[in-house]
Tab-separated table of C-alpha atoms in Angstrom:
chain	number	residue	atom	x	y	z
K	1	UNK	CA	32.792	14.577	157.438
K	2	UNK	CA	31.973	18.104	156.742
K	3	UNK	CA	32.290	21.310	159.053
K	4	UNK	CA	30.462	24.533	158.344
K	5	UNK	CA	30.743	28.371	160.480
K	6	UNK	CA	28.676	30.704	159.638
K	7	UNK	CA	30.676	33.415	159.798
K	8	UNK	CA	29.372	37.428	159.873
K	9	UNK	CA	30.061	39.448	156.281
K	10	UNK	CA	29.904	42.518	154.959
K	11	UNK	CA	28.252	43.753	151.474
K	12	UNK	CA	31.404	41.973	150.361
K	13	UNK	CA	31.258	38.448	151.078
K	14	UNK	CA	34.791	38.172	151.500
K	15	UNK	CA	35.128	40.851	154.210
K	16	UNK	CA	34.503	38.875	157.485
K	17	UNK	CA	34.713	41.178	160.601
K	18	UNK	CA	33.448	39.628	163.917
K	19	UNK	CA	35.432	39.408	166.326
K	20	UNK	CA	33.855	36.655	168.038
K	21	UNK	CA	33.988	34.497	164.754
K	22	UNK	CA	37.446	34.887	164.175
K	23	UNK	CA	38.046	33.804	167.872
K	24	UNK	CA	36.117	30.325	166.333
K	25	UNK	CA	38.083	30.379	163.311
K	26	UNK	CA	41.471	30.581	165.277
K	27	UNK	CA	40.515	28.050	167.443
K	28	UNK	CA	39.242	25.521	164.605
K	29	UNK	CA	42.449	25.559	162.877
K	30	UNK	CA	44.224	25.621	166.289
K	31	UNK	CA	42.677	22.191	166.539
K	32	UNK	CA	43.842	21.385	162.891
K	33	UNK	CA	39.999	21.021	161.793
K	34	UNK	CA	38.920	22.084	158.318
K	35	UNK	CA	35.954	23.705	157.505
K	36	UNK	CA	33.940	26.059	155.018
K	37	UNK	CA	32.245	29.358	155.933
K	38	UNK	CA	29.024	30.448	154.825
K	39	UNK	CA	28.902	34.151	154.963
K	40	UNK	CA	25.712	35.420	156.937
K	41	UNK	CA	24.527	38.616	157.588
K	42	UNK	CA	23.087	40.189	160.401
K	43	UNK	CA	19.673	39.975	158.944
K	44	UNK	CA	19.328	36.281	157.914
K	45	UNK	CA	17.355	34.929	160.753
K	46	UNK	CA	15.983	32.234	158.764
K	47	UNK	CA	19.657	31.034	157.291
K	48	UNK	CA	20.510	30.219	161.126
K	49	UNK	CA	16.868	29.418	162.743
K	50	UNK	CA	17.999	25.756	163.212
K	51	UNK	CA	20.536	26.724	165.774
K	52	UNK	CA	17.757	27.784	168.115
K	53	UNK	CA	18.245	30.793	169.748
K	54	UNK	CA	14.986	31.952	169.968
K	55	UNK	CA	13.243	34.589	168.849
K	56	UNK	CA	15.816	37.741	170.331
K	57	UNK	CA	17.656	37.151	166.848
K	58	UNK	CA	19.787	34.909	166.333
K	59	UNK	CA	24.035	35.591	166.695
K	60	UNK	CA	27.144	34.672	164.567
K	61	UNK	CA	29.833	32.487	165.028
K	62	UNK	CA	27.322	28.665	164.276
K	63	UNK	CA	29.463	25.732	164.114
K	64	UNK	CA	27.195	23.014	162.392
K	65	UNK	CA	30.126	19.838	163.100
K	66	UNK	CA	29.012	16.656	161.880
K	67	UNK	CA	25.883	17.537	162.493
K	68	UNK	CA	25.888	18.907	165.997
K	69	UNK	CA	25.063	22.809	166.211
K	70	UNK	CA	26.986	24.655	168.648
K	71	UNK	CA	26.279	28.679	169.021
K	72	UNK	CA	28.367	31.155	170.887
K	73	UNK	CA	32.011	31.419	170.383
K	74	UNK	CA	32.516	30.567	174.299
K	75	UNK	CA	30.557	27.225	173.872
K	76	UNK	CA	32.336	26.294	170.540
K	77	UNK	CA	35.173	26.761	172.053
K	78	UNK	CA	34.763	24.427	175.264
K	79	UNK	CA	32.888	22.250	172.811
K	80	UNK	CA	35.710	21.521	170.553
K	81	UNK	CA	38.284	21.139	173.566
K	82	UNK	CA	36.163	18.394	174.569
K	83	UNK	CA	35.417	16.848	171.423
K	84	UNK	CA	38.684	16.652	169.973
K	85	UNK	CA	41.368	16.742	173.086
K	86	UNK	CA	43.582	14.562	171.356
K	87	UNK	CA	44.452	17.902	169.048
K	88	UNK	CA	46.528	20.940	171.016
K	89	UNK	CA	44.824	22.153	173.715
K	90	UNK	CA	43.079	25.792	173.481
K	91	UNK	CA	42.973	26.366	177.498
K	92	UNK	CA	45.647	24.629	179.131
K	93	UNK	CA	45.442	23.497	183.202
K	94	UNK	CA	43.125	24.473	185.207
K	95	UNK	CA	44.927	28.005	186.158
K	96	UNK	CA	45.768	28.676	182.590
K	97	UNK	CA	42.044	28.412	181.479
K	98	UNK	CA	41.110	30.363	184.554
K	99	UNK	CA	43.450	33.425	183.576
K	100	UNK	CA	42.072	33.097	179.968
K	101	UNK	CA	38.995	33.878	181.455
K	102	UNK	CA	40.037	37.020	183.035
K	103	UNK	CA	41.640	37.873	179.302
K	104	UNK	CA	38.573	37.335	177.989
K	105	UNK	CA	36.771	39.734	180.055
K	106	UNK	CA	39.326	42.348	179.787
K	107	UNK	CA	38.910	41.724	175.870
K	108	UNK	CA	35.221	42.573	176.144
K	109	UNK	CA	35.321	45.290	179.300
K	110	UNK	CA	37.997	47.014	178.190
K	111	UNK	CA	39.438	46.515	174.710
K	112	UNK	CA	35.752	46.068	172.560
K	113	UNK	CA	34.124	49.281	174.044
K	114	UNK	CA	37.096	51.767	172.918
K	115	UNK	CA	37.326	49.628	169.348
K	116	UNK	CA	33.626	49.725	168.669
K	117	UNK	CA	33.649	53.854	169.119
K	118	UNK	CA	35.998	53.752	166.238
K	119	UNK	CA	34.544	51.495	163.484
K	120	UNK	CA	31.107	51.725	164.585
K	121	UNK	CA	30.400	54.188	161.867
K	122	UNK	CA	32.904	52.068	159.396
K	123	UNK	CA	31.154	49.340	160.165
K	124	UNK	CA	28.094	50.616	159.046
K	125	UNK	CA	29.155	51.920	155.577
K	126	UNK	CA	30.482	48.106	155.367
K	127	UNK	CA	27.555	46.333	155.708
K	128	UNK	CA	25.100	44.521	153.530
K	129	UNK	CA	22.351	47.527	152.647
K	130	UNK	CA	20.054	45.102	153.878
K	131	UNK	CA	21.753	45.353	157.223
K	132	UNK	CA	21.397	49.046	157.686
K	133	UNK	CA	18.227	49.674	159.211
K	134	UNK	CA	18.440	46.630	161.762
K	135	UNK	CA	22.565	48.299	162.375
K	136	UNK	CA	21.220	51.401	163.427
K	137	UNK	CA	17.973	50.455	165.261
K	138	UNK	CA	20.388	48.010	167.422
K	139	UNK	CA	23.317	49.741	167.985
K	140	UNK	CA	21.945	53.974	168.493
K	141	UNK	CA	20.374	53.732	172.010
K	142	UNK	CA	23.501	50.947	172.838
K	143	UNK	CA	26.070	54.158	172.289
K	144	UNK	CA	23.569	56.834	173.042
K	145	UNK	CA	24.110	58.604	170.088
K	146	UNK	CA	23.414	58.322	166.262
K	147	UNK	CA	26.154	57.032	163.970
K	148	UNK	CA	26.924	60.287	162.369
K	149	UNK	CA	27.624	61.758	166.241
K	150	UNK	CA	29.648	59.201	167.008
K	151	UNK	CA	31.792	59.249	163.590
K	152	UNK	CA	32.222	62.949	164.327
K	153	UNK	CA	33.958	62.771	167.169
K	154	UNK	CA	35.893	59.942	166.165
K	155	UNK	CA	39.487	61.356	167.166
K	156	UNK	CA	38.429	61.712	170.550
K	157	UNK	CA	38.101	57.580	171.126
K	158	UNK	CA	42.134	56.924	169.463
K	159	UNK	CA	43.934	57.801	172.785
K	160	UNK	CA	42.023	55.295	174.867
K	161	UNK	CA	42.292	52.730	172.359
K	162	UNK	CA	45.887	53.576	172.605
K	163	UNK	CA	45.891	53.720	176.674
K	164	UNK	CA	43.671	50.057	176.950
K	165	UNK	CA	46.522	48.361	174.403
K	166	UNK	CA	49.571	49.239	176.781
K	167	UNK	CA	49.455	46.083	178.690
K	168	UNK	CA	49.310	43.872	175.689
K	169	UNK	CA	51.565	45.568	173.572
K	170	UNK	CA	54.264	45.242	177.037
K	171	UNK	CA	53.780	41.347	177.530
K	172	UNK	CA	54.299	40.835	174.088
K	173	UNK	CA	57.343	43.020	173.853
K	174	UNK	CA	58.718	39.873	176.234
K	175	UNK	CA	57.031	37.275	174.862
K	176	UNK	CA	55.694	35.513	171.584
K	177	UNK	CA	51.987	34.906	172.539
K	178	UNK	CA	50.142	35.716	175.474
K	179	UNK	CA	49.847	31.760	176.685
K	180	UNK	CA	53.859	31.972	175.983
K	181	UNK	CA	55.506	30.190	173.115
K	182	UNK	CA	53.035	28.699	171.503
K	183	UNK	CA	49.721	30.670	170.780
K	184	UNK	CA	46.341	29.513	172.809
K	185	UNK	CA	42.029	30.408	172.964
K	186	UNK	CA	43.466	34.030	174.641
K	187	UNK	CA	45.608	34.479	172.213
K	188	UNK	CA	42.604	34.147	170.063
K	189	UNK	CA	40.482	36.309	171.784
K	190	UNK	CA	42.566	39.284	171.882
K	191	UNK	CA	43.340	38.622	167.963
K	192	UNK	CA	39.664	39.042	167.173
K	193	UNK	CA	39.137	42.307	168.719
K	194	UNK	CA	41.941	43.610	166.864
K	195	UNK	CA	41.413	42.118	163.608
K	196	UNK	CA	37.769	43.218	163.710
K	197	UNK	CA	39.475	46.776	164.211
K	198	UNK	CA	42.251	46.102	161.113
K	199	UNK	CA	39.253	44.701	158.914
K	200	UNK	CA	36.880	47.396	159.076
K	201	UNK	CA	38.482	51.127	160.443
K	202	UNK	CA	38.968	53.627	157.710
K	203	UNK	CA	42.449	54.249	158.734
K	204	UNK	CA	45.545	52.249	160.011
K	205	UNK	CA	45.475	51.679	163.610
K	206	UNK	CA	48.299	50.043	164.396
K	207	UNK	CA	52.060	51.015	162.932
K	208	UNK	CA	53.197	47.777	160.915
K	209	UNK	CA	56.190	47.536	163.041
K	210	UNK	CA	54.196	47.936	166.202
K	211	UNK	CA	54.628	44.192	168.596
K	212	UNK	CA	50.973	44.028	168.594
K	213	UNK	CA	50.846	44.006	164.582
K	214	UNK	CA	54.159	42.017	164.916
K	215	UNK	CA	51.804	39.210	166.835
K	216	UNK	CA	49.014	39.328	164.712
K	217	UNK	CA	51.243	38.302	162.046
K	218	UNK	CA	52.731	35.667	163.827
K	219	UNK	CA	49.544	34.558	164.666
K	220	UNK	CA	48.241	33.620	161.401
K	221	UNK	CA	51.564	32.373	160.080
K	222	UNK	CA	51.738	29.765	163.215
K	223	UNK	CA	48.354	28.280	161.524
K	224	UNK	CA	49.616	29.123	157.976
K	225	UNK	CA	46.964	31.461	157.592
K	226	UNK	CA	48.927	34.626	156.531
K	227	UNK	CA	48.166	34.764	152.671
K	228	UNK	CA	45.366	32.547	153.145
K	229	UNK	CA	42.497	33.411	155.051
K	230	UNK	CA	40.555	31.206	156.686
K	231	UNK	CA	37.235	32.470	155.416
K	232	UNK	CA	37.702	32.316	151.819
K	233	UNK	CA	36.606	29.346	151.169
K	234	UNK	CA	32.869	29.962	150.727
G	1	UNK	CA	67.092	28.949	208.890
G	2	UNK	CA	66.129	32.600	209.076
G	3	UNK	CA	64.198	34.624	206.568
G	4	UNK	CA	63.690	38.177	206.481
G	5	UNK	CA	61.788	40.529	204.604
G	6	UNK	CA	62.683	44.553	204.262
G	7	UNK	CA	58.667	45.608	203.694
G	8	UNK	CA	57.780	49.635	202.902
G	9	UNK	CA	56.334	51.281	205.837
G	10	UNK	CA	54.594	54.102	206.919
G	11	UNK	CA	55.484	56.477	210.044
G	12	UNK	CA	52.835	54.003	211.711
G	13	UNK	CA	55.264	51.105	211.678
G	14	UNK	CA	52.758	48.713	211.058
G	15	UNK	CA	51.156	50.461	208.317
G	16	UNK	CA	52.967	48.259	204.799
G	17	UNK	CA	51.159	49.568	201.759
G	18	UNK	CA	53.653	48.830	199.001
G	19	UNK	CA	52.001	46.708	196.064
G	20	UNK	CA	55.311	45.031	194.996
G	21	UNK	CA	56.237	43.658	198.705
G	22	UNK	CA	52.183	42.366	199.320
G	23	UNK	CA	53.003	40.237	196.215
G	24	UNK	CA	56.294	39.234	197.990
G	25	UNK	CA	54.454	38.431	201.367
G	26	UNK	CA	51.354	36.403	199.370
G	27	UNK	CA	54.026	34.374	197.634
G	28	UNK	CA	55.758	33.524	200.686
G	29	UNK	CA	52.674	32.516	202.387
G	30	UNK	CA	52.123	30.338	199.304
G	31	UNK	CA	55.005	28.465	199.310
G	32	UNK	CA	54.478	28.301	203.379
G	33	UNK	CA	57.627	29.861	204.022
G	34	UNK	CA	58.050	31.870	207.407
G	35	UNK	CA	59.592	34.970	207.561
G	36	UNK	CA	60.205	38.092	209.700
G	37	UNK	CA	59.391	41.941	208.426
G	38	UNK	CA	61.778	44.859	208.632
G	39	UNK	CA	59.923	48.180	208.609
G	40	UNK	CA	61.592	49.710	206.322
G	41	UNK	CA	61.401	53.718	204.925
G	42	UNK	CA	62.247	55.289	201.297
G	43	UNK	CA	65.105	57.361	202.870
G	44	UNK	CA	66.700	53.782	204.633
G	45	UNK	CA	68.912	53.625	201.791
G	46	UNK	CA	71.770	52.830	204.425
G	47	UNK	CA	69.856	49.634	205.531
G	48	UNK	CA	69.671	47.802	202.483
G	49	UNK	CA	72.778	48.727	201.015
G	50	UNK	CA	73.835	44.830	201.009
G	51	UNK	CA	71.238	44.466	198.316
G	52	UNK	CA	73.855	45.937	196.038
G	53	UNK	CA	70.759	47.989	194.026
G	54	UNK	CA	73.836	50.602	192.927
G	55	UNK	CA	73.558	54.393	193.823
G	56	UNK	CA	70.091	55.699	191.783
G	57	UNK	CA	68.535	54.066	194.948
G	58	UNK	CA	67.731	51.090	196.670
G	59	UNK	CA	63.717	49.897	196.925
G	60	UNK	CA	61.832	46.997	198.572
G	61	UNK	CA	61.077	44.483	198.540
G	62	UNK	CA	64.216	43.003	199.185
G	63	UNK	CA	64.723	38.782	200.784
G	64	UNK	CA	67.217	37.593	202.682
G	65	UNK	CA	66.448	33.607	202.560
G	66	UNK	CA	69.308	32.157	204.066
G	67	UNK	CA	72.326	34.447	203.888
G	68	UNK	CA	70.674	34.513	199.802
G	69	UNK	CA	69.947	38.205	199.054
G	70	UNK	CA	67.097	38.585	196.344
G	71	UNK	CA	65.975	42.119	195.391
G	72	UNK	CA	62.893	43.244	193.393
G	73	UNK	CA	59.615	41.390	193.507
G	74	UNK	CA	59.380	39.746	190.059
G	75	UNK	CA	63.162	37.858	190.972
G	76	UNK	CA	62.251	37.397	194.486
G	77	UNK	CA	58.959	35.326	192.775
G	78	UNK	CA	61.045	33.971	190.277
G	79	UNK	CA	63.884	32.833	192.861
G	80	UNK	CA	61.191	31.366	195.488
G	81	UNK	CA	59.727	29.105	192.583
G	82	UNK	CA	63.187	28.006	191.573
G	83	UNK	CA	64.272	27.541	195.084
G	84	UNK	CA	60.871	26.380	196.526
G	85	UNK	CA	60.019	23.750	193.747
G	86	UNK	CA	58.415	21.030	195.964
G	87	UNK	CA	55.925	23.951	197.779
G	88	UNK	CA	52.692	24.540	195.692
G	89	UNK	CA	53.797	26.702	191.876
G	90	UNK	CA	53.457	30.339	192.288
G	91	UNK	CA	53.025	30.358	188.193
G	92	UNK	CA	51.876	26.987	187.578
G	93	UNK	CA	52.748	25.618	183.484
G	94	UNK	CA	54.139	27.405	181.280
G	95	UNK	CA	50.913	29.001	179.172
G	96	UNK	CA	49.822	30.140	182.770
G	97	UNK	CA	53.011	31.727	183.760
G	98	UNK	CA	53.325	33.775	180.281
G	99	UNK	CA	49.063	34.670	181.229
G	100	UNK	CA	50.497	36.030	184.610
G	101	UNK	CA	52.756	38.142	182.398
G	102	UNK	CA	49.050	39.629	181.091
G	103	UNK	CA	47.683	40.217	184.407
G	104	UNK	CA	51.211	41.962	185.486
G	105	UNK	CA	51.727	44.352	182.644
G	106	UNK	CA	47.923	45.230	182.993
G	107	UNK	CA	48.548	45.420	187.150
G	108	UNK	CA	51.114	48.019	186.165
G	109	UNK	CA	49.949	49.911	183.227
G	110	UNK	CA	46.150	50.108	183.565
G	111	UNK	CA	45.264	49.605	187.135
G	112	UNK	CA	48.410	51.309	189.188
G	113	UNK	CA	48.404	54.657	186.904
G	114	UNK	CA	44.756	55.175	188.158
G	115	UNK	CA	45.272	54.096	192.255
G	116	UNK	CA	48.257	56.396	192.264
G	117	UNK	CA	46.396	59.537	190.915
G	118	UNK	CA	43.739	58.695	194.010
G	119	UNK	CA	46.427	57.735	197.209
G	120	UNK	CA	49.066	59.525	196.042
G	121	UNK	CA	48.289	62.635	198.466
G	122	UNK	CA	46.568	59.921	200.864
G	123	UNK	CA	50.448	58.410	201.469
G	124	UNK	CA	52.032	61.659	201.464
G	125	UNK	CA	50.258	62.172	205.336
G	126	UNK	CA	51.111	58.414	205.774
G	127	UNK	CA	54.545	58.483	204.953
G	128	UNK	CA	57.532	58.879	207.651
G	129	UNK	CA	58.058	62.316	207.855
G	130	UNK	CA	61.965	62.146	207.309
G	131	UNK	CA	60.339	60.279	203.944
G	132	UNK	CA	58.390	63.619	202.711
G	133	UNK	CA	61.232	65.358	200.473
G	134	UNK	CA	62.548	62.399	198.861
G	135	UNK	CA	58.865	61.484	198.581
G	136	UNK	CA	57.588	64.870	197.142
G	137	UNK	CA	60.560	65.399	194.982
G	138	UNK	CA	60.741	62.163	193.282
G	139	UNK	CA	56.803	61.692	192.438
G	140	UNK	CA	55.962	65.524	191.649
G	141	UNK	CA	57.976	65.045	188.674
G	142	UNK	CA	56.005	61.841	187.491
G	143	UNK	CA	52.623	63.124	187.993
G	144	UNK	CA	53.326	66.623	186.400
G	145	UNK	CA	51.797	68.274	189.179
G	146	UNK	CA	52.345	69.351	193.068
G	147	UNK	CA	50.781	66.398	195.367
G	148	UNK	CA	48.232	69.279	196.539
G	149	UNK	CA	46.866	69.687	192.647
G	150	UNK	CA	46.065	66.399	192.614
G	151	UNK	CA	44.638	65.610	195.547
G	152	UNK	CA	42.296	68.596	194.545
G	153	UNK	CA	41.509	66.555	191.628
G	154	UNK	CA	40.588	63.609	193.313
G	155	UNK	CA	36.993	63.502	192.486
G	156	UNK	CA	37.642	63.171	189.266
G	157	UNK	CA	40.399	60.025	189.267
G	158	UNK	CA	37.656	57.772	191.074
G	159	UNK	CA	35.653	56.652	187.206
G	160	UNK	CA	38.642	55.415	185.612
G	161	UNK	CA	39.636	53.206	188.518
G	162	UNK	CA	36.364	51.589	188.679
G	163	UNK	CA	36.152	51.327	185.320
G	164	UNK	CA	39.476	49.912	184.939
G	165	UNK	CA	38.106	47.297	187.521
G	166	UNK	CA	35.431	46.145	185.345
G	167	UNK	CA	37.267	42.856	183.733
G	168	UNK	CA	38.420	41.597	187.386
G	169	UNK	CA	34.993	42.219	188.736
G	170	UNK	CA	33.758	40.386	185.870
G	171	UNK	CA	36.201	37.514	186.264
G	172	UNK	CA	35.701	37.423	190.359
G	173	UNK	CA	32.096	36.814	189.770
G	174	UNK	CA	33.041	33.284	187.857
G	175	UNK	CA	35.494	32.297	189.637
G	176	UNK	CA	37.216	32.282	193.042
G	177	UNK	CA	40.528	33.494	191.932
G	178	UNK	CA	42.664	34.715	188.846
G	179	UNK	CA	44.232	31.156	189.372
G	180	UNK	CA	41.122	29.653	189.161
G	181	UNK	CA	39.961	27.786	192.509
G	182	UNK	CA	42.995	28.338	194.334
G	183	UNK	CA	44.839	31.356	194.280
G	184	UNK	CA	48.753	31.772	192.395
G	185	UNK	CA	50.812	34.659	191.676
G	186	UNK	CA	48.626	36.160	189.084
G	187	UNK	CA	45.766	36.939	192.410
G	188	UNK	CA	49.010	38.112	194.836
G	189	UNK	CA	50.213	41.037	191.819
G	190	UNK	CA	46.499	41.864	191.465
G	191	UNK	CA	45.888	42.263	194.923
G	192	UNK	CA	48.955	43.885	195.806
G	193	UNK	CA	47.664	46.709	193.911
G	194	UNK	CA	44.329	46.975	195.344
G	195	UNK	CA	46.041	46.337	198.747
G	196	UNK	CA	48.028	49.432	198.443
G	197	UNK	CA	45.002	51.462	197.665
G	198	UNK	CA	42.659	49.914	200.487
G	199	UNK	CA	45.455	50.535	202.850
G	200	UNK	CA	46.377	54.291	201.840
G	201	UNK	CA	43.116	55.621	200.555
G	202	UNK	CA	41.254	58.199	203.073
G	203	UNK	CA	38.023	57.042	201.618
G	204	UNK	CA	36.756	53.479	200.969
G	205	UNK	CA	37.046	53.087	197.497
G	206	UNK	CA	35.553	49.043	196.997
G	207	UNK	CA	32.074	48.414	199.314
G	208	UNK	CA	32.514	45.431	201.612
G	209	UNK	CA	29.964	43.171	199.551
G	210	UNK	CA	31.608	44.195	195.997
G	211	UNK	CA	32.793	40.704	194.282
G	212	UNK	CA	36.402	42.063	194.647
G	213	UNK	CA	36.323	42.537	198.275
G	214	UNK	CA	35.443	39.236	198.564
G	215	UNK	CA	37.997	37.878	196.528
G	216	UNK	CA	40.442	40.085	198.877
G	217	UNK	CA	39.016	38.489	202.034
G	218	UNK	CA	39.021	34.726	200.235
G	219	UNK	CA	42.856	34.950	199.314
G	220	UNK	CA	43.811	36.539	202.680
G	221	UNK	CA	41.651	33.135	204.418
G	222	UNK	CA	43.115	31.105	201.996
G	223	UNK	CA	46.770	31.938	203.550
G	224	UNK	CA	45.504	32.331	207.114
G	225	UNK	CA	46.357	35.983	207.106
G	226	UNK	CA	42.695	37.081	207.710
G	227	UNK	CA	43.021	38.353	211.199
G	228	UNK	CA	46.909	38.244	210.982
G	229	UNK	CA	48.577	40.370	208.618
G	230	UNK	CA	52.144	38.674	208.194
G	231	UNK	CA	53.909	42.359	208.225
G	232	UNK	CA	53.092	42.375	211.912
G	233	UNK	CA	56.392	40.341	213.099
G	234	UNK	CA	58.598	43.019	213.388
């Protein structure tokens, strides 16, 4: 039995910062599975070949279960509903996997293009040097600006982080999770973005006291991963 | 067994263009409950006294199901699904009811701040005009401007919206509804919004083949309401 993620790093191999990994991570020990991490950087193409992407580059989170390789955090996660539906469920009924879906998008339209403005240019001092010139070749004409630009004007990009949180930070002012009293896969999506934000901006972005902090923390003590982080073990 | 519904209208009686009582009319039609409309105007405050809303002001939507008197849209929803239970769930289990608290606080802080910057001035020329003081006097305030500064602005207003769209464009394209592939009370808050805006707005703001139009004119089918607007009985 053994269960391996490769899960994105920075130069420090302990610092794991995708937010689509730690939607995999959340959801693996959401469906009490144990596994190790092998921390992969953006540049090893050959350390994840086998999972055939192709030759765009290959992508991070790459569950190797038992064997069977699963890429893309979506298809891990409808892989391991199937696979192991005797554990909790990460979607729900048919409705409540259906309104995950429209978390998920707002998660990606909405929430991941005013985080990425912010810690684009942390991100980069983060990284594995090795990283650097593939970070900045990739990532420039996706922002239309160079790094430095974009770092400069970093106050600008706070208030709509601050605007696209409102709705989240209201639900969960009446409510422990966002699937309700128990936390679900949207709950993990939403805790990625933000935990990709926590792990890598240069300054606090959310007050400790704030209800979205107040969930994260929750979060990771519902899996008892609070003072134990899921990643460490490789 | 009578049921009647106290609906916002404009001087054009038939006009309804509030987003809270389209969620009201949507659920109704889901649990295939009948029901009358009373036009009703934000200076009525004498004819809906009985819904005992105290003296800062009475609004609509307010139900009167049988003698029972049910005020505000979340109760009304809340009160048809307790009342209704046999009649298809307007928040289906209980991970999909705390997701339509999601999609409502992001209804109400994300999408509704940037409709009401665009059709504020629109309703102002719809409204009643024994409605325009109260009207005038109680949004100017909000908006931190005179209704003519903002229509002036209106240009400008039309970006966010859309881009506020982008994560229920995204979802419409993969699915039929919110609810997945038939519609609940997470599509009838959603659409209430962009209801109130198609109804108001002095320009078309969503073309006729955009994914969300569609989704408009699938929900309205779904309930038989395509060619028969249930405000229409009174």
């Amino acid at each position: 039995m053994s269960r391996t993620l490769y899960d994105l790093a920075a130069a420090d191999p302990t610092l794991r910062f995708s937010p689509y990994c730690w939607r995999t991570k959340l959801a693996l020990a959401h469906k009490n599975l144990d596994f190790e991490t092998v921390p992969w950087r953006f540049t090893d193409q050959d350390v994840i070949a086998f999972s055939g992407q192709g030759q765009s580059g290959g992508k991070v989170p790459v569950l190797v279960d038992n064997g069977t390789v699963v890429h893309d955090s979506q298809s891990i996660a409808e892989y391991l509903e199937t696979t192991y539906p005797q554990a909790p469920t990460l979607f729900g009924d048919a409705a409540s996997r259906a309104l995950t879906g429209f978390v998920k998008q707002w998660t990606e339209d909405t929430l991941h293009p005013t985080i990425v403005k912010i810690v684009l240019p942390d991100i980069f001092k983060l990284i594995d040097p090795k990283d650097r010139t593939y970070f900045r070749q990739s990532r420039e004409p996706r922002i239309g600006m160079t790094i430095e630009a974009l770092a400069a004007r970093r106050p600008e990009f706070l208030p709509p982080f601050q605007a696209a949180l409102a709705p989240l930070r209201d639900t969960l002012k009446a409510q422990n999770f966002l699937a309700g009293v128990t936390p679900a896969y949207a709950d993990h999506i939403v805790f990625g973005a933000l935990k990709w934000a926590r792990t890598t901006s240069s300054t606090a972005l959310l007050a400790p006291d704030d209800p979205i902090s107040l969930w994260m923390e929750r979060l990771l003590s519902y899996y008892g991963l609070r003072n134990q982080p899921p990643a460490s073990s490789a």
